[in-house]
Short mmCIF file of the C-alpha atoms (twelve columns), coordinates in Angstrom:
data_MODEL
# 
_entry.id   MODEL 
# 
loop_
_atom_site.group_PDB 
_atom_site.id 
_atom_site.type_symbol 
_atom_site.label_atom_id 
_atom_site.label_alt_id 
_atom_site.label_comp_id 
_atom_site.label_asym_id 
_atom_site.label_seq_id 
_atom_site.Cartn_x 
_atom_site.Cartn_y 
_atom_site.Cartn_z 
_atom_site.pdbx_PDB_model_num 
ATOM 1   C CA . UNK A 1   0.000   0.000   0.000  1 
ATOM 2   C CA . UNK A 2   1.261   3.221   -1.018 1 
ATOM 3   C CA . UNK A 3   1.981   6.029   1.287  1 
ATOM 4   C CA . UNK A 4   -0.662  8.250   -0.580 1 
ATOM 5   C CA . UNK A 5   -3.061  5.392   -0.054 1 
ATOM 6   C CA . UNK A 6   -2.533  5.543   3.735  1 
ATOM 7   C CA . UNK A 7   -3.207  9.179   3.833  1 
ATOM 8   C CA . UNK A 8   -6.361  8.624   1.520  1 
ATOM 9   C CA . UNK A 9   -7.759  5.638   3.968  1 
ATOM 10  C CA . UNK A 10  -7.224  7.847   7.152  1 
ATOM 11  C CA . UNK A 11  -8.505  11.006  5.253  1 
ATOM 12  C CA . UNK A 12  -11.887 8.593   5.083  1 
ATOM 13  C CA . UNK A 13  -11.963 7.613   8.537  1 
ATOM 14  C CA . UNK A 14  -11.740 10.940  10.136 1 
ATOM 15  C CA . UNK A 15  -14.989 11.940  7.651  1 
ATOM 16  C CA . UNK A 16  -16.253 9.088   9.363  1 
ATOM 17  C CA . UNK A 17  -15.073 10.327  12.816 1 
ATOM 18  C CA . UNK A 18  -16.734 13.683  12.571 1 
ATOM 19  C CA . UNK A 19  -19.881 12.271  12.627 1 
ATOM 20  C CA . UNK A 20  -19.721 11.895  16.101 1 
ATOM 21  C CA . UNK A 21  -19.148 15.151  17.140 1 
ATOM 22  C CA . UNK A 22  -21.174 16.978  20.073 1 
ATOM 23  C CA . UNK A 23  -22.333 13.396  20.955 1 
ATOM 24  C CA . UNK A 24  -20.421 11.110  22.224 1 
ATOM 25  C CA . UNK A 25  -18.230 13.798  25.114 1 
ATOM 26  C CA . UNK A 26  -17.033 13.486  27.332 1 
ATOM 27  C CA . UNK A 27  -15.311 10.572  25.013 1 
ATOM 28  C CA . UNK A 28  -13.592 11.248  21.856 1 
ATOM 29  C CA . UNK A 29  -14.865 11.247  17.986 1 
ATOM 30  C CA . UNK A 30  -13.427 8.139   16.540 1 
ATOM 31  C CA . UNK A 31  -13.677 7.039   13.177 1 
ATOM 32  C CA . UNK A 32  -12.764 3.491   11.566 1 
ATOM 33  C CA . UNK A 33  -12.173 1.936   8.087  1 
ATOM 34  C CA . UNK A 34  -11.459 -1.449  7.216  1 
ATOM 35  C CA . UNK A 35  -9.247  -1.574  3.742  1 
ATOM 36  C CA . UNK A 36  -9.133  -4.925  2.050  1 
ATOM 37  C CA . UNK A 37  -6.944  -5.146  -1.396 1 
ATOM 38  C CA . UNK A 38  -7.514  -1.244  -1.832 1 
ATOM 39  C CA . UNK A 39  -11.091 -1.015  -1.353 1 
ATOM 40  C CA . UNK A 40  -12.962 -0.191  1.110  1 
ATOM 41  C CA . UNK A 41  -14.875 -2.892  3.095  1 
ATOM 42  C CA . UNK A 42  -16.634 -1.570  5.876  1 
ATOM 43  C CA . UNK A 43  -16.425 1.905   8.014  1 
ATOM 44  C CA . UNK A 44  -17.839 2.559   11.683 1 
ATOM 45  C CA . UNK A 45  -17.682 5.237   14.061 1 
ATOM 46  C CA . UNK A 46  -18.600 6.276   18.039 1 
ATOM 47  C CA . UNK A 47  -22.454 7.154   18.047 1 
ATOM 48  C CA . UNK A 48  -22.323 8.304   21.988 1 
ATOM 49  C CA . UNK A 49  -20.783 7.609   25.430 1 
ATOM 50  C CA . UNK A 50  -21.278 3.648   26.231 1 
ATOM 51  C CA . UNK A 51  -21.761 2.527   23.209 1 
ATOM 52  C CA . UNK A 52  -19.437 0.712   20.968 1 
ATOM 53  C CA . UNK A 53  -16.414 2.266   19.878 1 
ATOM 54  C CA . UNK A 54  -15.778 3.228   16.229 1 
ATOM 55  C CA . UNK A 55  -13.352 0.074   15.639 1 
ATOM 56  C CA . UNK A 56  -15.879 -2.514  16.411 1 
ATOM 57  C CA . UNK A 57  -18.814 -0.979  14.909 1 
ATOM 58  C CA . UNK A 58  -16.340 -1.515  11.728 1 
ATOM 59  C CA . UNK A 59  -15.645 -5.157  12.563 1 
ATOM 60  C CA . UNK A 60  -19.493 -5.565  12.900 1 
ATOM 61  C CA . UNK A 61  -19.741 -4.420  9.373  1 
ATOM 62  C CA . UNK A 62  -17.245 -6.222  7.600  1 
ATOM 63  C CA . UNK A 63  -18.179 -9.129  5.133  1 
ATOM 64  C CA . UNK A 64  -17.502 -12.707 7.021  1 
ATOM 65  C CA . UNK A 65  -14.438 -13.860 6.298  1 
ATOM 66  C CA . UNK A 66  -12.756 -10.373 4.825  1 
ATOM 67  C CA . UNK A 67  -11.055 -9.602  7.824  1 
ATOM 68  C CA . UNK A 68  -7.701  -12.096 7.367  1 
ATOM 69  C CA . UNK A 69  -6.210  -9.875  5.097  1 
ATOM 70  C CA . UNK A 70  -7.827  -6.676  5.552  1 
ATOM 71  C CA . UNK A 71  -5.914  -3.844  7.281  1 
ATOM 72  C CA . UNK A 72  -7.988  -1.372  9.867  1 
ATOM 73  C CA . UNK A 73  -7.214  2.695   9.867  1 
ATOM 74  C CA . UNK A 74  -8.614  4.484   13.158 1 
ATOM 75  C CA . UNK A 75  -8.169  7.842   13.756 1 
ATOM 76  C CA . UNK A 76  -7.360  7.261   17.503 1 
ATOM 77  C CA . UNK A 77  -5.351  4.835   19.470 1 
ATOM 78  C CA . UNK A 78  -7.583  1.640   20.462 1 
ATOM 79  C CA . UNK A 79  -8.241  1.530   23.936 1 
ATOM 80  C CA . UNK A 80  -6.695  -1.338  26.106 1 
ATOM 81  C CA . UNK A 81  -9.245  -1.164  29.260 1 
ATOM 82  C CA . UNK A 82  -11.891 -1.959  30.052 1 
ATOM 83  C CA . UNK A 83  -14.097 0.893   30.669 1 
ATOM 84  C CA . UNK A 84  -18.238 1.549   29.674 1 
ATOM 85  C CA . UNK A 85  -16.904 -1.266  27.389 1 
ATOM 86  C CA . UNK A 86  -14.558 -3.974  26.580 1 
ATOM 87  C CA . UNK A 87  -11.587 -2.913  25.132 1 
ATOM 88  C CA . UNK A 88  -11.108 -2.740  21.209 1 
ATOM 89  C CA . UNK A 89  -7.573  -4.667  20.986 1 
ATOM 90  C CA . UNK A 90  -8.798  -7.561  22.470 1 
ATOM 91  C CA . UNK A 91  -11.493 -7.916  19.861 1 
ATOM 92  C CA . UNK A 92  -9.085  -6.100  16.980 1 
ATOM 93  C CA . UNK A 93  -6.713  -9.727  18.120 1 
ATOM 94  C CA . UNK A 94  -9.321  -11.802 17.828 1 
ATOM 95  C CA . UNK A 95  -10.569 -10.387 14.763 1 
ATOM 96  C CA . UNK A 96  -7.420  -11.497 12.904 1 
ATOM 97  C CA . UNK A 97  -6.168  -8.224  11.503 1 
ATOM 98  C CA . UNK A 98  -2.933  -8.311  10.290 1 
ATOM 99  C CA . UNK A 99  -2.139  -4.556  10.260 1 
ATOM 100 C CA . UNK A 100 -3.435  -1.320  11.661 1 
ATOM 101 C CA . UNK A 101 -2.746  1.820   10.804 1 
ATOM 102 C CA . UNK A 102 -3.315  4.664   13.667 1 
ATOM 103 C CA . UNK A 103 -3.933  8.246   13.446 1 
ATOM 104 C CA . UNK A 104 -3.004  9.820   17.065 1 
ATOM 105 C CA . UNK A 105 -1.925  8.194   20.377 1 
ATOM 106 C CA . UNK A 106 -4.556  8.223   23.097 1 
ATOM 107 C CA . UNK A 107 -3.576  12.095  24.891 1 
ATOM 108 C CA . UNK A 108 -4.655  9.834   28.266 1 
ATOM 109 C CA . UNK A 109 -1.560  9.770   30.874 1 
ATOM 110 C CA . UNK A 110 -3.194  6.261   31.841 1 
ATOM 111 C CA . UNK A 111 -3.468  4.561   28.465 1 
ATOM 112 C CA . UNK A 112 -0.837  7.070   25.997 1 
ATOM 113 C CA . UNK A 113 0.625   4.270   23.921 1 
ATOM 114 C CA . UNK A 114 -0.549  1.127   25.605 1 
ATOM 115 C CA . UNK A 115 -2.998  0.206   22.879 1 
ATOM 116 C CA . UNK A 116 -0.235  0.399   20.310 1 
ATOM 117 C CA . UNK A 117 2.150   -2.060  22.205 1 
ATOM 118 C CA . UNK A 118 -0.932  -4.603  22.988 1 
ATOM 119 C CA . UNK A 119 -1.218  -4.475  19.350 1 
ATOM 120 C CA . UNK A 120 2.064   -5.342  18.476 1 
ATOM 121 C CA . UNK A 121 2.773   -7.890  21.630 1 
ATOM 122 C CA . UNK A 122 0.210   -9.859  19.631 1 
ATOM 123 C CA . UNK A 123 2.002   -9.786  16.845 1 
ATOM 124 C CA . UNK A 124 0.114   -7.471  14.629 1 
ATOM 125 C CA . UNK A 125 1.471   -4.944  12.133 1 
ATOM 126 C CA . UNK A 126 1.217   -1.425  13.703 1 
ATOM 127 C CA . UNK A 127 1.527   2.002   11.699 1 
ATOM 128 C CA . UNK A 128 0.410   5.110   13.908 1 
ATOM 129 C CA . UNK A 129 1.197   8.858   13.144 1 
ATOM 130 C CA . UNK A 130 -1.043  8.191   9.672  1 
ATOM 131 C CA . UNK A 131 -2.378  12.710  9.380  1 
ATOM 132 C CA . UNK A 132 -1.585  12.935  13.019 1 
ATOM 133 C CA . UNK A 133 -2.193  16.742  13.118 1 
ATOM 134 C CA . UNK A 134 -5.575  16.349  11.707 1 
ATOM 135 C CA . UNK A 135 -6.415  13.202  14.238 1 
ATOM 136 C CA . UNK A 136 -5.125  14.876  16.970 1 
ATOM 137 C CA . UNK A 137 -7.098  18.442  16.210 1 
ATOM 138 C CA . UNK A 138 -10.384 16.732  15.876 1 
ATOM 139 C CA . UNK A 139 -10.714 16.045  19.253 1 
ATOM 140 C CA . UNK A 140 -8.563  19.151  21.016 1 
ATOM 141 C CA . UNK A 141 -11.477 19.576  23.526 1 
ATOM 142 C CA . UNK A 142 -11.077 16.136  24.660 1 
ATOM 143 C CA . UNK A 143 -7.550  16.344  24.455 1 
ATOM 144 C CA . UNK A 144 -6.862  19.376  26.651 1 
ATOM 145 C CA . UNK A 145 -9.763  17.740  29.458 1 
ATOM 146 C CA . UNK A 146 -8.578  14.584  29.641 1 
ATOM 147 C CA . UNK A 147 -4.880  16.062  30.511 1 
ATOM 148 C CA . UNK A 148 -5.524  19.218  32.891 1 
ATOM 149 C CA . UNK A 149 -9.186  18.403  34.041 1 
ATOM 150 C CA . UNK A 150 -10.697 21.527  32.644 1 
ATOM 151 C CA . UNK A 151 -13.034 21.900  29.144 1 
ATOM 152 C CA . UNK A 152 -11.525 23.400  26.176 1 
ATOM 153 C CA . UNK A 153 -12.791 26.962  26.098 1 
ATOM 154 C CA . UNK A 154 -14.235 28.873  22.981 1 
ATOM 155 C CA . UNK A 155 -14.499 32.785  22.886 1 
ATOM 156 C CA . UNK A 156 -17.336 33.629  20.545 1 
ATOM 157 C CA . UNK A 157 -18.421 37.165  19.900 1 
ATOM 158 C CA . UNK A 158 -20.528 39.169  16.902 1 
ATOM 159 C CA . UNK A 159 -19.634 42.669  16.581 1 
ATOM 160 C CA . UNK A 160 -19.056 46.000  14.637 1 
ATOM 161 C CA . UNK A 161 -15.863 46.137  12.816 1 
ATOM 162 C CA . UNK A 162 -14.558 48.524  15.244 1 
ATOM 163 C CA . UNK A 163 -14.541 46.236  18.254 1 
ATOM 164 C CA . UNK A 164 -18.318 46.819  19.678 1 
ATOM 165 C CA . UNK A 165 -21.258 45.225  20.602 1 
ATOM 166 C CA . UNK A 166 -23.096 48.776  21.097 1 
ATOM 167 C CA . UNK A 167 -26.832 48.811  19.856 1 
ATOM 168 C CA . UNK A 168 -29.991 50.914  21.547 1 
ATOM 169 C CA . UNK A 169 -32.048 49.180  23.440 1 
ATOM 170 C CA . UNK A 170 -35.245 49.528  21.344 1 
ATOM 171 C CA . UNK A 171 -33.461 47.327  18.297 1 
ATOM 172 C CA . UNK A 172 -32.798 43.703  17.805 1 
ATOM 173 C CA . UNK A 173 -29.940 42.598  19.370 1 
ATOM 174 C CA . UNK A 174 -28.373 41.055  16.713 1 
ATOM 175 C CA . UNK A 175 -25.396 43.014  14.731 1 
ATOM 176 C CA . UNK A 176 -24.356 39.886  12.377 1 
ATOM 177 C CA . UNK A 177 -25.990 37.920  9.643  1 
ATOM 178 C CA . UNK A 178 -28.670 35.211  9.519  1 
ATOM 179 C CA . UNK A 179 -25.760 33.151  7.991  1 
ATOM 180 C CA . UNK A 180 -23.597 34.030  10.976 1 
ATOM 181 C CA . UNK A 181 -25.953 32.986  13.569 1 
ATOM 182 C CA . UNK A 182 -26.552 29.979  11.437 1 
ATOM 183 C CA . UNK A 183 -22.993 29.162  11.884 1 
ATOM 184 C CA . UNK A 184 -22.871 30.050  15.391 1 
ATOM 185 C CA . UNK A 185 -25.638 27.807  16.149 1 
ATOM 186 C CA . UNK A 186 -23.695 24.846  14.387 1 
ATOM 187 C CA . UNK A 187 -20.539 25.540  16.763 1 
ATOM 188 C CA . UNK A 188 -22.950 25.391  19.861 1 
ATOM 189 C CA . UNK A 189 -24.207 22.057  18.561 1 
ATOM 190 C CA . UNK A 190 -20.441 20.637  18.389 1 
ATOM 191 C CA . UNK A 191 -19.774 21.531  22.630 1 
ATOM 192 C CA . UNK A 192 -20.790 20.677  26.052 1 
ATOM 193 C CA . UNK A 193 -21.763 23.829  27.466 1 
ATOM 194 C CA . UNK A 194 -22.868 27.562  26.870 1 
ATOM 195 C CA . UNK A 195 -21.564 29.960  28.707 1 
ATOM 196 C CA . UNK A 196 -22.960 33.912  29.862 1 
ATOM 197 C CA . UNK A 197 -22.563 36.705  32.320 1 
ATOM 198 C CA . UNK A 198 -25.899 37.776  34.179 1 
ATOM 199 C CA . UNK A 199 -25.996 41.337  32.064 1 
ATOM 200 C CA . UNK A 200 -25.975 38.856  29.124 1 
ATOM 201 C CA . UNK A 201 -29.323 36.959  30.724 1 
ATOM 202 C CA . UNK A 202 -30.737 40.126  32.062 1 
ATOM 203 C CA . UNK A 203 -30.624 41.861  28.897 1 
ATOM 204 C CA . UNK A 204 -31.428 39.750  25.870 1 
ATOM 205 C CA . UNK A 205 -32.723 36.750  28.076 1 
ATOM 206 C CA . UNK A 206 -31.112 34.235  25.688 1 
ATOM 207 C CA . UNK A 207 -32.886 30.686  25.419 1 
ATOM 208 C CA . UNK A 208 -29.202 29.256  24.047 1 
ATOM 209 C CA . UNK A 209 -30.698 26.270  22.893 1 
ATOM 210 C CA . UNK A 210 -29.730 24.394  19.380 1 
ATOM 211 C CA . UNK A 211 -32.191 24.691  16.761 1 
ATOM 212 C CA . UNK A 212 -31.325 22.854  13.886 1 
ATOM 213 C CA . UNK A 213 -28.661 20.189  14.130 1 
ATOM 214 C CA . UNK A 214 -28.980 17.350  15.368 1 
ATOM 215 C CA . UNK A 215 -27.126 16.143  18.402 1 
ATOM 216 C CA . UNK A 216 -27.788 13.778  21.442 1 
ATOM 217 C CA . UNK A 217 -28.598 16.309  24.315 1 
ATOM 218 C CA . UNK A 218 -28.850 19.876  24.925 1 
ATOM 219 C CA . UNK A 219 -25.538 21.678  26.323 1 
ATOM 220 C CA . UNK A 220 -25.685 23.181  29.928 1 
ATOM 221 C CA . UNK A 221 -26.127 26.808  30.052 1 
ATOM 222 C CA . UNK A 222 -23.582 28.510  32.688 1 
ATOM 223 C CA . UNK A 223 -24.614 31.678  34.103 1 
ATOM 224 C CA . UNK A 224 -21.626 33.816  35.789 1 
ATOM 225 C CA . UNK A 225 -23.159 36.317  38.222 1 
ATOM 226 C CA . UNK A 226 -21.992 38.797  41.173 1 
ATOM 227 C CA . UNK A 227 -25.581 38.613  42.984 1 
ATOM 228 C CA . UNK A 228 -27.694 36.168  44.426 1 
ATOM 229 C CA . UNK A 229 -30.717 37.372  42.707 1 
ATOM 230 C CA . UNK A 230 -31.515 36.026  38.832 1 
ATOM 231 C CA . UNK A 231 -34.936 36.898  37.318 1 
ATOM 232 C CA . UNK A 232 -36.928 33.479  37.820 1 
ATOM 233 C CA . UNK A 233 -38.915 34.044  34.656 1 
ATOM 234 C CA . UNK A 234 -35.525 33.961  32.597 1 
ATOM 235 C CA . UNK A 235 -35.552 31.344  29.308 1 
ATOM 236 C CA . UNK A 236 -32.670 29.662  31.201 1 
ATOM 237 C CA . UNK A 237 -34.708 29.123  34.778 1 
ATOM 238 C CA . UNK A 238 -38.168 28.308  33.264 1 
ATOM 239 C CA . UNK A 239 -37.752 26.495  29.715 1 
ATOM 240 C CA . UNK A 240 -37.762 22.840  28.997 1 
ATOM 241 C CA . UNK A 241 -34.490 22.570  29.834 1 
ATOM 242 C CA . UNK A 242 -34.204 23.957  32.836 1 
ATOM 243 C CA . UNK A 243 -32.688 21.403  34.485 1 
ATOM 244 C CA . UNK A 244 -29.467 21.955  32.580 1 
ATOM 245 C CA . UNK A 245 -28.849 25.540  33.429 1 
ATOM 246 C CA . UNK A 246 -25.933 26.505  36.025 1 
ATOM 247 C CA . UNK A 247 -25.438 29.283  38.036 1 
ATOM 248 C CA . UNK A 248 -22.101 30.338  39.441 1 
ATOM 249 C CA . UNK A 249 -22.277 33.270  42.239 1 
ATOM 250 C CA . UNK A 250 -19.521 34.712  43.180 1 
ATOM 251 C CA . UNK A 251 -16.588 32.680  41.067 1 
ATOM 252 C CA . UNK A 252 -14.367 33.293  38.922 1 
ATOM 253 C CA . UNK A 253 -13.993 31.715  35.901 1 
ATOM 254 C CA . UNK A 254 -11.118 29.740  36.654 1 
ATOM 255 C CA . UNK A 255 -12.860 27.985  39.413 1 
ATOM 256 C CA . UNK A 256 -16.540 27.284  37.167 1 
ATOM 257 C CA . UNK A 257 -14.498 25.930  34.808 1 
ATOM 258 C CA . UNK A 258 -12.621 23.669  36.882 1 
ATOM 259 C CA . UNK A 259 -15.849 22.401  38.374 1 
ATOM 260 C CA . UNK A 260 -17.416 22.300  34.909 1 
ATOM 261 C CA . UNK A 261 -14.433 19.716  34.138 1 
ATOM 262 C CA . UNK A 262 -15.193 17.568  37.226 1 
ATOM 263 C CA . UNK A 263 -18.606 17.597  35.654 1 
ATOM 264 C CA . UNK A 264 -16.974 15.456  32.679 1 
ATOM 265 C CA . UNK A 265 -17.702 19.123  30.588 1 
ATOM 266 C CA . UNK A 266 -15.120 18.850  28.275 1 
ATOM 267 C CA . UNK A 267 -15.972 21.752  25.839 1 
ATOM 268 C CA . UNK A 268 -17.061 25.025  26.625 1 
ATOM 269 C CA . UNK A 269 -18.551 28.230  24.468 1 
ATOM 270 C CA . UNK A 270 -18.102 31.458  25.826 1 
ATOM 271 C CA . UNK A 271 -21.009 33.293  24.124 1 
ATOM 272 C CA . UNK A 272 -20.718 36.449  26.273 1 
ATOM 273 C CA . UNK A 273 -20.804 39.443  26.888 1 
ATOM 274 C CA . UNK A 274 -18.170 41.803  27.096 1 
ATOM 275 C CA . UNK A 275 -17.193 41.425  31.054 1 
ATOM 276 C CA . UNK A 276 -16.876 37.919  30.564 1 
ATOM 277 C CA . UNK A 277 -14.890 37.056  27.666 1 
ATOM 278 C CA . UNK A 278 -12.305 40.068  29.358 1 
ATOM 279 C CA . UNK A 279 -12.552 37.909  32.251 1 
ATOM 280 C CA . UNK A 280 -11.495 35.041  29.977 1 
ATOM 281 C CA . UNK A 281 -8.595  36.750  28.023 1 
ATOM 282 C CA . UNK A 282 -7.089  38.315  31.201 1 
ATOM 283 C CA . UNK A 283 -7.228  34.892  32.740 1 
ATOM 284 C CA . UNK A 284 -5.233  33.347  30.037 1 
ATOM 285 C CA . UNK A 285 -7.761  31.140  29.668 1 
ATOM 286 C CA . UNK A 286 -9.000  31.046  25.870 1 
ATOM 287 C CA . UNK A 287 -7.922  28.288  23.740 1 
ATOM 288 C CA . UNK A 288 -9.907  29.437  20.225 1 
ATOM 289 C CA . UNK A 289 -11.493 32.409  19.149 1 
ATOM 290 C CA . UNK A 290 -14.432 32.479  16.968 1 
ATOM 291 C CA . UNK A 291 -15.554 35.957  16.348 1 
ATOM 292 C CA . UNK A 292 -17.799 37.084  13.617 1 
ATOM 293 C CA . UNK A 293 -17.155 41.139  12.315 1 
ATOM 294 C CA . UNK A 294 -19.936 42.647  10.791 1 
ATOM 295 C CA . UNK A 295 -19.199 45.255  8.249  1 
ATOM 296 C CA . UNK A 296 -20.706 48.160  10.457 1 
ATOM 297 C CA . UNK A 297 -18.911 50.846  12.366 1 
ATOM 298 C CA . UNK A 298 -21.063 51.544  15.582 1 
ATOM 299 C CA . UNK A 299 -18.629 53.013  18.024 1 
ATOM 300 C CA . UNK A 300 -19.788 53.372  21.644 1 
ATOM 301 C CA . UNK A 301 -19.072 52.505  24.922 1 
ATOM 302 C CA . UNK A 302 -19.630 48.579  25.146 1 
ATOM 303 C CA . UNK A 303 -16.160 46.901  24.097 1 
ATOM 304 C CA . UNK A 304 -16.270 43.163  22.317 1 
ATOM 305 C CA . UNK A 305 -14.018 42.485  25.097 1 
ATOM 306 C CA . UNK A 306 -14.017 44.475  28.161 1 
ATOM 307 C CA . UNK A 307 -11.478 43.686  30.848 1 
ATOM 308 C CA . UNK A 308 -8.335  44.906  32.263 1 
ATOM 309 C CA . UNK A 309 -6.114  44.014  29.090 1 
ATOM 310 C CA . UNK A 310 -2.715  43.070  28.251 1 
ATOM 311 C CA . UNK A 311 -0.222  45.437  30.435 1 
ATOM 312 C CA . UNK A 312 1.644   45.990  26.876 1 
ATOM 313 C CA . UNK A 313 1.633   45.269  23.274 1 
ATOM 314 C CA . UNK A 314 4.324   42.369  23.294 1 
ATOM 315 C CA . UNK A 315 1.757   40.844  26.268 1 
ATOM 316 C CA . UNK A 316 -0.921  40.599  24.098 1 
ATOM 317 C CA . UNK A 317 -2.579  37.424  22.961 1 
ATOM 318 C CA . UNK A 318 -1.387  36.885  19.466 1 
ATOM 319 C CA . UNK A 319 -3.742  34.450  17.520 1 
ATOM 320 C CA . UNK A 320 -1.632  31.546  15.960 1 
ATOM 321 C CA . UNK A 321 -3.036  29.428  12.656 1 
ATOM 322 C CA . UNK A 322 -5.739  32.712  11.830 1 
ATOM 323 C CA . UNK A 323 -8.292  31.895  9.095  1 
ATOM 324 C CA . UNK A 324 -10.806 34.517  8.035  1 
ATOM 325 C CA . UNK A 325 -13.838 33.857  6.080  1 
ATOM 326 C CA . UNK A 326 -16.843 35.776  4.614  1 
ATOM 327 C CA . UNK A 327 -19.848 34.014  5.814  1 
ATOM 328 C CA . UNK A 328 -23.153 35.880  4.772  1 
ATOM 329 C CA . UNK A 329 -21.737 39.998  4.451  1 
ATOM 330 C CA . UNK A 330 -19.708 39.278  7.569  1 
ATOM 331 C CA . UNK A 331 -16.260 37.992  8.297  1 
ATOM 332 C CA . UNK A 332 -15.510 34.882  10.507 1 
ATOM 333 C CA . UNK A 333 -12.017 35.419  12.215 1 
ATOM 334 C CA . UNK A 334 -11.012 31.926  13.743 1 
ATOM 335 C CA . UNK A 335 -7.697  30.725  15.523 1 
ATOM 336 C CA . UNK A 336 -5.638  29.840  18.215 1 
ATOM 337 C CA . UNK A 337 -4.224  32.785  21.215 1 
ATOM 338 C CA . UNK A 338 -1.143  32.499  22.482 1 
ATOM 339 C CA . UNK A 339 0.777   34.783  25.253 1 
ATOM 340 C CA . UNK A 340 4.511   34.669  24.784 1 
# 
């Protein structure tokens, strides 16, 4: 099999891996193809938490008797333990695979590399580091949780092209596109949990439900506030889903979010406003942006991102890997801080 072939195979399993996201957390999206004399066979991948993994949904769907010669690509390390289920290389051994071709190790300090070595102690061929980068990105939320314990956390804003969220109070309170809140309602579909300050409920009383994709559950709302006192008739206190709002008084965000983790929350979406997301960036604690810019100057007194700020320039959080986009009239600015 040619190198080309491998990237081809593993290019097909991660499609097959993406599938899964926003429903199987707090586990990984894992995809599977099995490859038999350069075709395609069979493909599988995680549907949610508990049930079977991505290789042996693939297994499950091979032809009888294919498997002998028929080499597996997964996107992530098999697991070795036994956990909400049986462990894949056990059943990837008794399948009779010869050779299996891995994407990225398993990030967990308990099982990093383990499922590789099983592998090969049986005497199976193992190739791993197939498109690592793009294995390894598709599941960064799970990968930062399942190391330091707290959700990967996603700044998302709409504003002017000056840096403002200012509007009067008798308009809508939307300064982006349809498109953009289409697209914004897609990234809350793909994440654990929503997060707000209390100005945020108080003033557009947000329902911050998904409308549109589907996905196994709704994410928890998480309300920041100061006081003690939240209106009771609020979207968040008195909808359907209720039950999977949060309130934090008197924390910072440091300390929701490490509770959030202990929750087994291993994504969250900072949604706003202003007070928070400064909160965030002075905290360090952003690990992708996601703001939309409409093409409107409205100047004002309500900043984007509020805050205390970076001391100096060369402090600043400089966003690594930047991709802009139109989507709709606006433009999607997307990528990775970093503080030197």
């Amino acid at each position: 099999m040619a190198p080309d072939d491998y990237d081809r195979f593993m290019r097909r399993a991660l499609v097959e891996a993406a599938k899964g996201i926003g429903m199987v957390s707090p586990n990984p999206a894992v995809g599977a193809v099995l490859v038999r004399r350069g075709r395609i066979i069979a493909t599988g991948f995680h549907r949610g938490s508990g049930l079977p993994h991505a290789e042996i949904e693939c297994l499950a769907a091979a032809p009888a008797g294919s498997l002998g010669s028929a080499t597996l690509f997964v996107t992530l390390e098999p697991c070795c333990t036994t956990g909400r289920t049986p462990p894949c290389t056990s059943a990837i051994v008794q399948a009779g695979i010869a050779r299996v071709v891995v994407g990225a190790v398993d990030p967990n300090p308990l099982h990093r590399g383990r499922g590789i070595r099983k592998l090969k102690d049986a005497g199976l061929e193992v190739i791993d580091g197939v498109l690592e980068k793009e294995c390894t990105r598709l599941n960064e939320s799970f990968n930062k949780w399942i190391v330091t314990g707290r959700p990967f956390v996603i700044a998302k804003c709409g504003t002017s092209l000056d840096g403002h969220l200012t509007r009067r109070s008798n308009e809508t309170r939307w300064l982006t596109s349809a498109a953009a809140r289409a697209a914004s309602m897609k990234l809350r579909s793909q994440v654990d949990a929503i997060l707000i300050g209390a100005n945020t409920l108080r003033e557009d009383n947000p329902r911050l439900t998904i409308r549109g994709p589907n996905r196994a559950e709704q994410p928890w709302r998480v309300v920041l506030t100061k006081s003690a006192h939240l209106p009771q008739s609020a979207n968040l206190s008195s909808d359907r889903f209720a039950s999977r709002t949060l309130a934090y008084r008197g924390k910072t965000l440091a300390q929701v979010l490490d509770d959030l983790g202990s929750r087994e929350i291993t994504s969250v979406l900072i949604e706003g406003g202003g007070d928070v997301l400064g909160q965030a960036f002075d905290g360090r604690l952003v690990d992708r942006v996601h703001f939309f810019l409409a093409p409107i100057l409205t100047g004002g007194p309500v900043p984007a991102v509020a805050g205390e700020g970076a001391n100096s320039t060369a402090e600043s959080a400089r966003i690594r890997e930047l991709k802009v986009q139109k989507v709709g009239p606006d433009l999607l600015v997307t990528g990775y801080p970093h503080w030197d």
